[in-house]
Amino acid sequence: MIDKIKVGDFLIVQRQKYTKLQKFNNLNTIVNLGKDQVELRLAENHPYHTTFHLVPKQERGKRIYTLDALSTPSEIRNLKELLIKESGNDNRNIIDDRQSQALSTEEILKLREECESSSEVIGKLVENSKSFATKTEYSQEKYLKRKEKKYFEYITIRRPSIRLLADIYWRLDPEKVLGVRFDTLSQIISYSGVCSVGNYLLYESGTNGLLPAAMLNAIGAETGGKLVHLHPGNVAQKQALLAMAYPAEQEARCVSVNIYSVLRHFYQTKADATNGKEAAAEEVNDVAVVTADEPAIVEEKEEFNGTSKRKLEETDEGAQGTEAKQIKLDKQKQSWELENETAASIMEEKFDSLVIVAKEHPYSILKALLPFVKPSRPIVIFSTSREILTECYVDMKTEASVTYLRVTSNWMRQYQILPNRTHPDVTMSGSSGYLLTGYTIGN
C-alpha cells in the first residue's frame, strides 16, 4: 500500500537542501519558502517523496505558486550540461567590479515574470554575463548552484523522520532541542539500550518532543515496550511526536506526565496501601479476640425460599450500584490523573533504563528517579556543560550507586564529496554537549 499525503498530516517540504516542517491543516494551507508562497491544495492524495513543479499564479506583486506533480524526476533539467560549454584555466584576470552582468535588476525581475522556468532565467543571466565563459569549470558550477538556489522551481514532499526533524530543529535553533545534535541523539538511544521489550524512563525539559519520538521509534510498533515520559511543565512538548504520526497503539505506550505530580501520586498511593494493610490487620486481630470471648451462634435457615431469594436479589443490586458508582468516579477523573495512575503502575514494575536531558542540574532528578531503575541497567545523562556532569560523576562515585561511569563528548565534521574537491566543510558546529553514562548497582 502506497503511503499518500492526507489533510491533517505533518509534511517535510524540501527545496534543494532546505527543509521545513509544515502541518497540512486543510486544503487552503500555504507554506512560506523565503519570499515564495506555495499552495499545498494539489498535493493531496499524491504519494510521499513526489517532486512537484512550482507553477506561478498570475497575481501582481505576489509570488504565489501552485503544484504540478512530475511524472519522473528526470524532467528537472541539468543546468551544468545545458550551460557550461567552455571554461577558463584560472580566475586571475577576472575583476569583481559589479559590471559583469549586463542586465539590470528591473530587467531580471521582468524576466522572472515572463519566463516559464527557472532554467530559462538562469540561461539569460549566463548569456548576459561577461565573465562566465572565462571562469574555471568549478567556478561556473558554483555560480550555477548559487543562481539555481535562488530560482529553483521544484519541491519534494517527504514524510517526517527522526533524522529530518533533528536536522530541522538544530538548524532553526539548537536551544529548541536543548543542544542535542542528531549524532548525540543516536548515541543517547544506543547507550540507553532502548529496544522492543522493557520499560524505559525519560526525563526531558523541552526538546519539542524529539527525545520521546526517537525513543518510541526505537521501541517500535506492535511490541511490548513502554515509555514513561516525564516533564516539568503542565503540558508536554509533543510536536515531533505528533509529526511522526505513530499508530494509536504505539502512541498509547508513551505516557507523558508531570514529574512532580506522578511522584506525589506514587508515594501517596504507596502510603495509603501501607496504612490500609495495617488497619486491616488490626481489624482481623479485633475480630479474633471477640470470637474467642463470645459463644458460637448457629444461624437458622429461612422457612420460606422467597425470603432468601429476595435477600440475594437485594445483595446483587447493592453490588451493581457500587460498580456503577466506581465507573462514575473513573469518568469524573481528569486525563492527567488517569495518566498518573498508568505511569505509577509502570513505575512499580521498575525500568530497564533511565535517560535525563535537562536544563536544570540533573543530580536531584537522578536521585529521585534512580530507585525506579532495575539493577545492572544503563543510565544516560546529557548536558551542554561538562562541569555539571563532572559534579554528578563525583557524587555518584561517592555514593557507589552507579558503576562504570564515563563522561564523553562527540566531535563531528561533515565533508564535501565532489570530484577533485573532497574536503571538510569550512564551517562546522562545535560541541554538541556531553554524556554521562553508567550502570546501576543492586542494593
Coordinates of C-alpha atoms in Angstrom, one line a residue:
M1 CA 0.0 0.0 0.0
I2 CA 1.4 3.4 -1.1
D3 CA 1.5 6.0 1.7
K4 CA -0.2 9.1 0.4
I5 CA -0.4 12.7 1.6
K6 CA -3.6 13.5 3.5
V7 CA -5.1 16.5 5.2
G8 CA -4.0 16.6 8.8
D9 CA -0.5 15.1 8.2
F10 CA 2.8 16.8 9.1
L11 CA 4.9 17.2 5.9
I12 CA 8.6 17.9 5.3
V13 CA 8.8 20.3 2.3
Q14 CA 12.2 20.1 0.7
R15 CA 13.6 22.6 -1.7
Q16 CA 17.2 21.5 -2.7
K17 CA 19.0 21.3 0.7
Y18 CA 16.4 23.4 2.6
T19 CA 13.8 21.5 4.6
K20 CA 10.8 22.8 6.5
L21 CA 8.2 21.1 8.8
Q22 CA 4.6 22.0 7.9
K23 CA 1.2 20.7 9.0
F24 CA -1.3 20.2 6.2
N25 CA -4.2 21.5 8.2
N26 CA -6.7 22.0 5.3
L27 CA -6.8 22.4 1.6
N28 CA -6.1 26.2 1.9
T29 CA -2.8 25.6 3.7
I30 CA 0.1 27.7 2.4
V31 CA 3.8 27.1 3.1
N32 CA 6.2 30.0 3.0
L33 CA 9.6 29.3 1.4
G34 CA 11.5 32.5 1.8
K35 CA 9.5 35.1 -0.2
D36 CA 7.6 32.4 -2.1
Q37 CA 4.2 31.2 -1.0
V38 CA 3.2 27.7 -2.1
E39 CA -0.3 26.3 -2.0
L40 CA -0.5 22.7 -0.9
R41 CA -4.0 22.0 -2.2
L42 CA -2.9 19.9 -5.2
A43 CA -0.5 17.8 -3.1
E44 CA -3.4 15.8 -1.5
N45 CA -3.5 12.1 -2.4
H46 CA -0.1 12.1 -4.1
P47 CA 2.5 9.6 -2.7
Y48 CA 5.2 10.9 -0.4
H49 CA 8.6 11.7 -2.0
T50 CA 6.7 13.1 -5.0
T51 CA 8.5 16.0 -6.7
F52 CA 6.4 19.0 -7.7
H53 CA 6.9 21.8 -10.2
L54 CA 6.1 25.3 -8.8
V55 CA 3.6 26.9 -11.2
P56 CA 3.3 30.7 -10.7
K57 CA -0.2 32.2 -10.3
Q58 CA -0.9 35.4 -12.1
E59 CA -1.2 37.8 -9.2
R60 CA 0.7 41.1 -9.4
G61 CA 3.1 41.9 -6.6
K62 CA 2.8 38.4 -5.0
R63 CA 5.0 35.3 -5.6
I64 CA 2.3 32.6 -5.1
Y65 CA 2.7 29.1 -6.7
T66 CA 0.5 26.1 -7.2
L67 CA 1.9 22.5 -7.5
D68 CA 2.2 20.3 -10.6
A69 CA 3.4 16.7 -9.9
L70 CA 6.3 15.5 -12.1
S71 CA 5.9 12.0 -13.6
T72 CA 9.7 11.4 -13.4
P73 CA 12.4 13.4 -11.6
S74 CA 14.4 13.3 -14.8
E75 CA 12.2 16.2 -16.0
I76 CA 14.4 18.5 -13.9
R77 CA 17.0 19.9 -16.2
N78 CA 20.7 19.6 -15.6
L79 CA 22.0 23.2 -15.9
K80 CA 25.6 22.1 -15.9
E81 CA 25.2 20.1 -19.2
L82 CA 23.0 22.9 -20.7
L83 CA 25.0 26.0 -19.9
I84 CA 28.7 25.1 -19.4
K85 CA 30.2 25.0 -22.9
E86 CA 33.6 26.5 -22.4
S87 CA 35.7 27.3 -19.3
G88 CA 38.8 29.3 -18.5
N89 CA 42.1 28.0 -17.0
D90 CA 42.0 30.2 -13.9
N91 CA 40.3 33.3 -12.4
R92 CA 43.3 35.6 -12.2
N93 CA 42.1 38.0 -14.9
I94 CA 38.5 38.3 -13.5
I95 CA 37.9 41.7 -11.7
D96 CA 34.9 42.0 -9.4
D97 CA 33.7 45.5 -10.5
R98 CA 30.0 44.8 -10.3
Q99 CA 29.8 45.4 -14.1
S100 CA 29.9 41.8 -15.4
Q101 CA 26.1 41.4 -15.5
A102 CA 24.6 43.4 -18.4
L103 CA 21.0 43.0 -17.2
S104 CA 19.7 45.5 -14.6
T105 CA 17.6 44.5 -11.5
E106 CA 14.4 45.6 -13.2
E107 CA 15.1 43.6 -16.3
I108 CA 15.8 40.4 -14.2
L109 CA 12.5 40.9 -12.3
K110 CA 10.7 41.2 -15.6
L111 CA 12.5 38.1 -16.9
R112 CA 11.3 36.2 -13.9
E113 CA 7.7 37.1 -14.6
E114 CA 7.9 36.3 -18.3
C115 CA 9.9 33.1 -18.3
E116 CA 8.2 29.8 -17.7
S117 CA 11.0 28.0 -16.0
S118 CA 14.0 28.9 -13.7
S119 CA 16.4 27.4 -16.2
E120 CA 15.4 30.0 -18.8
V121 CA 16.1 32.8 -16.3
I122 CA 19.5 31.4 -15.4
G123 CA 20.3 30.8 -19.1
K124 CA 19.6 34.5 -19.8
L125 CA 21.8 35.6 -16.8
V126 CA 24.6 33.4 -18.2
E127 CA 24.2 34.8 -21.7
N128 CA 24.5 38.4 -20.4
S129 CA 27.4 37.7 -18.0
K130 CA 30.7 39.0 -19.4
S131 CA 32.9 36.9 -17.1
F132 CA 31.1 33.5 -17.1
A133 CA 33.0 32.0 -20.0
T134 CA 36.4 33.0 -18.6
K135 CA 35.7 31.3 -15.2
T136 CA 37.1 27.9 -14.4
E137 CA 34.7 24.9 -14.5
Y138 CA 34.5 24.8 -10.7
S139 CA 33.6 28.5 -10.5
Q140 CA 31.0 28.1 -13.2
E141 CA 29.4 25.2 -11.2
K142 CA 29.4 27.3 -8.0
Y143 CA 27.8 30.2 -9.9
L144 CA 25.0 28.0 -11.3
K145 CA 24.4 26.4 -7.9
R146 CA 24.0 29.9 -6.4
K147 CA 21.6 31.0 -9.1
E148 CA 19.7 27.7 -9.0
K149 CA 19.2 28.0 -5.2
K150 CA 17.6 31.5 -5.8
Y151 CA 15.4 30.5 -8.8
F152 CA 14.9 26.7 -8.2
E153 CA 11.3 25.8 -9.0
Y154 CA 10.9 22.3 -7.7
I155 CA 10.0 20.9 -4.2
T156 CA 9.8 17.4 -2.8
I157 CA 7.3 16.5 -0.1
R158 CA 8.6 13.9 2.3
R159 CA 7.3 12.0 5.3
P160 CA 8.8 13.2 8.7
S161 CA 11.6 11.0 10.1
I162 CA 13.7 11.4 13.3
R163 CA 16.8 12.4 11.3
L164 CA 15.0 15.1 9.3
L165 CA 13.3 16.5 12.4
A166 CA 16.6 16.6 14.3
D167 CA 18.2 18.5 11.4
I168 CA 15.4 21.0 11.1
Y169 CA 15.2 21.8 14.8
W170 CA 19.0 22.1 15.0
R171 CA 19.2 24.4 12.0
L172 CA 16.4 26.6 13.4
D173 CA 17.8 26.9 16.9
P174 CA 19.9 24.3 18.8
E175 CA 18.2 25.6 22.0
K176 CA 14.9 24.2 20.7
V177 CA 16.3 20.7 21.3
L178 CA 18.5 21.7 24.3
G179 CA 21.6 21.4 22.1
V180 CA 21.1 17.7 21.2
R181 CA 22.6 17.2 17.7
F182 CA 21.5 14.2 15.7
D183 CA 24.8 12.3 16.3
T184 CA 24.4 12.8 20.0
L185 CA 20.8 11.7 19.8
S186 CA 21.8 8.5 18.2
Q187 CA 24.4 7.9 21.0
I188 CA 21.7 8.5 23.6
I189 CA 19.5 5.9 22.0
S190 CA 22.4 3.5 21.7
Y191 CA 23.8 3.9 25.3
S192 CA 20.3 3.6 26.8
G193 CA 19.7 0.2 25.1
V194 CA 16.1 1.0 24.0
C195 CA 14.5 -1.9 22.2
S196 CA 11.2 -3.6 21.6
V197 CA 10.8 -5.0 25.1
G198 CA 11.1 -3.5 28.5
N199 CA 10.1 -0.3 30.3
Y200 CA 12.0 2.9 29.8
L201 CA 12.1 6.2 31.8
L202 CA 12.8 9.5 30.2
Y203 CA 13.0 13.0 31.7
E204 CA 13.4 16.0 29.4
S205 CA 12.7 19.6 29.9
G206 CA 11.9 20.8 26.4
T207 CA 13.1 19.2 23.2
N208 CA 9.8 19.7 21.2
G209 CA 9.1 16.0 21.6
L210 CA 12.3 14.9 19.8
L211 CA 13.6 12.7 22.6
P212 CA 10.3 10.8 23.3
A213 CA 9.7 10.5 19.5
A214 CA 13.2 9.0 19.0
M215 CA 12.8 6.5 21.9
L216 CA 9.3 5.5 20.8
N217 CA 10.7 5.0 17.3
A218 CA 13.3 2.6 18.7
I219 CA 10.7 0.7 20.7
G220 CA 8.7 0.1 17.5
A221 CA 5.1 -0.7 16.7
E222 CA 3.2 -3.8 18.0
T223 CA 5.8 -4.6 20.6
G224 CA 5.7 -4.9 24.4
G225 CA 8.0 -1.9 25.2
K226 CA 6.7 1.1 27.2
L227 CA 8.0 4.6 27.7
V228 CA 7.2 6.9 30.6
H229 CA 8.0 10.5 29.6
L230 CA 8.5 12.9 32.5
H231 CA 8.5 16.7 32.0
P232 CA 8.5 19.7 34.4
G233 CA 5.6 21.7 32.9
N234 CA 1.8 21.4 32.8
V235 CA 1.7 20.2 29.2
A236 CA 4.4 18.1 27.5
Q237 CA 6.0 19.3 24.3
K238 CA 4.9 16.8 21.6
Q239 CA 5.4 18.4 18.2
A240 CA 7.9 15.9 16.9
L241 CA 5.9 13.0 18.5
L242 CA 2.7 14.2 16.6
A243 CA 4.7 14.8 13.4
M244 CA 5.9 11.2 13.3
A245 CA 2.2 10.1 13.4
Y246 CA 2.8 6.7 15.1
P247 CA -0.1 4.1 15.2
A248 CA -2.5 4.6 18.0
E249 CA -1.4 1.5 19.9
Q250 CA 2.3 2.6 19.7
E251 CA 1.5 6.2 20.8
A252 CA -0.6 4.8 23.8
R253 CA 2.6 3.1 25.1
C254 CA 4.2 6.5 25.7
V255 CA 2.8 8.1 28.9
S256 CA 3.6 11.8 29.3
V257 CA 3.2 13.0 32.9
N258 CA 4.5 15.8 35.1
I259 CA 7.4 14.6 37.2
Y260 CA 6.3 16.2 40.5
S261 CA 2.6 15.1 40.0
V262 CA 3.5 11.4 39.3
L263 CA 6.0 11.1 42.1
R264 CA 3.5 12.6 44.6
H265 CA 0.8 10.2 43.3
F266 CA 3.1 7.2 43.5
Y267 CA 4.2 7.8 47.1
Q268 CA 0.7 8.7 48.3
T269 CA -0.7 5.6 46.8
K270 CA 2.0 3.5 48.4
A271 CA 1.4 5.2 51.8
D272 CA -2.3 4.6 51.6
A273 CA -1.8 1.0 50.7
T274 CA 0.5 0.5 53.7
N275 CA -1.9 2.2 56.1
G276 CA -4.8 0.1 54.7
K277 CA -2.9 -3.1 55.3
E278 CA -2.1 -2.1 58.9
A279 CA -5.8 -1.1 59.5
A280 CA -7.0 -4.5 58.0
A281 CA -4.5 -6.4 60.3
E282 CA -5.8 -4.6 63.4
E283 CA -9.5 -5.4 62.4
V284 CA -8.6 -9.1 61.9
N285 CA -7.0 -9.2 65.4
D286 CA -10.0 -7.5 67.0
V287 CA -12.5 -10.0 65.3
A288 CA -10.3 -12.9 66.5
V289 CA -10.5 -11.6 70.1
V290 CA -14.3 -11.1 70.0
T291 CA -14.8 -14.6 68.5
A292 CA -12.8 -16.2 71.3
D293 CA -14.8 -14.5 74.0
E294 CA -18.4 -15.0 72.7
P295 CA -20.3 -18.3 72.3
A296 CA -20.9 -19.6 68.8
I297 CA -24.1 -18.6 67.1
V298 CA -25.9 -21.0 64.9
E299 CA -27.8 -19.4 62.1
E300 CA -31.3 -20.7 61.3
K301 CA -32.4 -21.2 57.8
E302 CA -35.2 -19.1 56.4
E303 CA -38.5 -21.0 56.3
F304 CA -39.6 -19.6 53.0
N305 CA -37.5 -19.8 49.8
G306 CA -39.0 -16.5 48.7
T307 CA -37.4 -14.6 51.5
S308 CA -33.9 -16.0 50.7
K309 CA -34.3 -15.1 47.0
R310 CA -35.4 -11.6 47.8
K311 CA -32.3 -11.1 50.1
L312 CA -30.0 -12.4 47.3
E313 CA -31.5 -10.0 44.8
E314 CA -31.0 -7.1 47.2
T315 CA -27.3 -8.1 47.6
D316 CA -26.8 -8.2 43.8
E317 CA -28.4 -4.8 43.4
G318 CA -26.1 -3.3 46.0
A319 CA -23.0 -4.8 44.3
Q320 CA -24.2 -3.4 40.9
G321 CA -24.8 0.0 42.4
T322 CA -21.2 0.0 43.9
E323 CA -19.8 -0.8 40.4
A324 CA -21.8 1.9 38.8
K325 CA -20.5 4.5 41.4
Q326 CA -16.9 3.4 40.7
I327 CA -17.4 3.8 36.9
K328 CA -18.9 7.2 37.5
L329 CA -15.9 8.2 39.7
D330 CA -13.5 7.0 37.0
K331 CA -15.3 9.1 34.4
Q332 CA -15.0 12.1 36.7
K333 CA -11.2 11.7 36.8
Q334 CA -9.3 14.1 34.6
S335 CA -6.9 12.7 31.9
W336 CA -3.8 13.7 33.8
E337 CA -5.0 11.7 36.8
L338 CA -5.5 8.6 34.6
E339 CA -2.1 9.1 33.1
N340 CA -0.5 9.4 36.6
E341 CA -2.2 6.1 37.5
T342 CA -0.8 4.4 34.4
A343 CA 2.7 5.8 34.9
A344 CA 2.7 4.8 38.6
S345 CA 1.7 1.2 37.7
I346 CA 4.7 1.0 35.3
M347 CA 6.9 2.6 38.0
E348 CA 6.1 -0.3 40.3
E349 CA 7.4 -2.7 37.7
K350 CA 10.6 -0.6 37.5
F351 CA 12.5 0.4 34.4
D352 CA 15.2 -1.0 32.2
S353 CA 17.0 2.3 31.6
L354 CA 16.9 6.0 32.5
V355 CA 17.6 9.0 30.3
I356 CA 17.8 12.5 31.6
V357 CA 18.1 15.5 29.2
A358 CA 17.6 18.7 31.4
K359 CA 18.1 22.4 31.5
E360 CA 18.3 22.1 35.3
H361 CA 21.1 20.5 37.3
P362 CA 20.4 16.8 36.8
Y363 CA 21.6 15.3 40.1
S364 CA 18.5 16.0 42.2
I365 CA 16.4 14.5 39.3
L366 CA 18.7 11.5 39.2
K367 CA 18.4 10.8 42.9
A368 CA 14.6 10.9 42.7
L369 CA 14.4 8.6 39.7
L370 CA 17.3 6.1 40.4
P371 CA 15.2 3.9 42.9
F372 CA 12.9 3.1 40.0
V373 CA 15.6 1.6 37.8
K374 CA 16.4 -2.1 38.0
P375 CA 20.0 -3.3 38.9
S376 CA 22.6 -3.5 36.1
R377 CA 20.6 -1.2 33.8
P378 CA 22.1 1.8 31.9
I379 CA 21.6 5.4 32.8
V380 CA 22.4 8.3 30.4
I381 CA 22.5 12.0 31.4
F382 CA 23.0 14.8 28.8
S383 CA 24.2 18.3 29.5
T384 CA 25.8 21.1 27.5
S385 CA 28.1 21.8 30.4
R386 CA 31.0 19.4 31.3
E387 CA 31.3 20.8 34.8
I388 CA 27.7 19.8 35.7
L389 CA 28.3 16.3 34.6
T390 CA 31.7 16.2 36.5
E391 CA 29.8 17.1 39.7
C392 CA 27.3 14.3 39.1
Y393 CA 30.2 11.9 38.4
V394 CA 31.9 12.7 41.7
D395 CA 28.7 12.5 43.7
M396 CA 27.7 9.1 42.2
K397 CA 31.3 7.8 42.7
T398 CA 30.9 8.7 46.4
E399 CA 27.5 7.1 46.8
A400 CA 28.6 4.0 44.8
S401 CA 25.1 3.7 43.4
V402 CA 26.3 3.6 39.7
T403 CA 29.3 1.9 38.3
Y404 CA 31.3 2.2 35.0
L405 CA 30.8 5.9 34.9
R406 CA 32.1 7.7 31.7
V407 CA 31.9 11.3 30.5
T408 CA 32.1 11.5 26.7
S409 CA 31.7 14.2 24.0
N410 CA 31.1 13.9 20.3
W411 CA 33.2 15.7 17.7
M412 CA 31.6 15.7 14.2
R413 CA 32.7 17.3 11.0
Q414 CA 30.9 17.0 7.6
Y415 CA 32.7 16.5 4.4
Q416 CA 32.1 17.8 0.9
I417 CA 32.4 14.9 -1.5
L418 CA 32.9 16.1 -5.1
P419 CA 35.3 15.0 -7.9
N420 CA 38.8 16.5 -7.2
R421 CA 37.2 18.7 -4.4
T422 CA 36.7 16.4 -1.4
H423 CA 37.5 18.3 1.8
P424 CA 35.9 19.1 5.2
D425 CA 33.2 21.7 5.3
V426 CA 34.6 25.2 6.1
T427 CA 32.0 25.8 8.7
M428 CA 31.0 23.3 11.4
S429 CA 29.1 23.2 14.7
G430 CA 31.2 23.0 17.9
S431 CA 30.5 20.6 20.7
S432 CA 27.0 19.1 20.9
G433 CA 27.2 18.7 24.7
Y434 CA 28.4 15.8 26.9
L435 CA 27.1 12.5 28.0
L436 CA 27.5 10.8 31.4
T437 CA 26.8 7.1 31.2
G438 CA 26.9 4.3 33.7
Y439 CA 25.2 1.2 35.0
T440 CA 23.1 0.8 38.2
I441 CA 24.2 -1.3 41.2
G442 CA 21.7 -3.5 43.0
N443 CA 21.0 -3.0 46.7

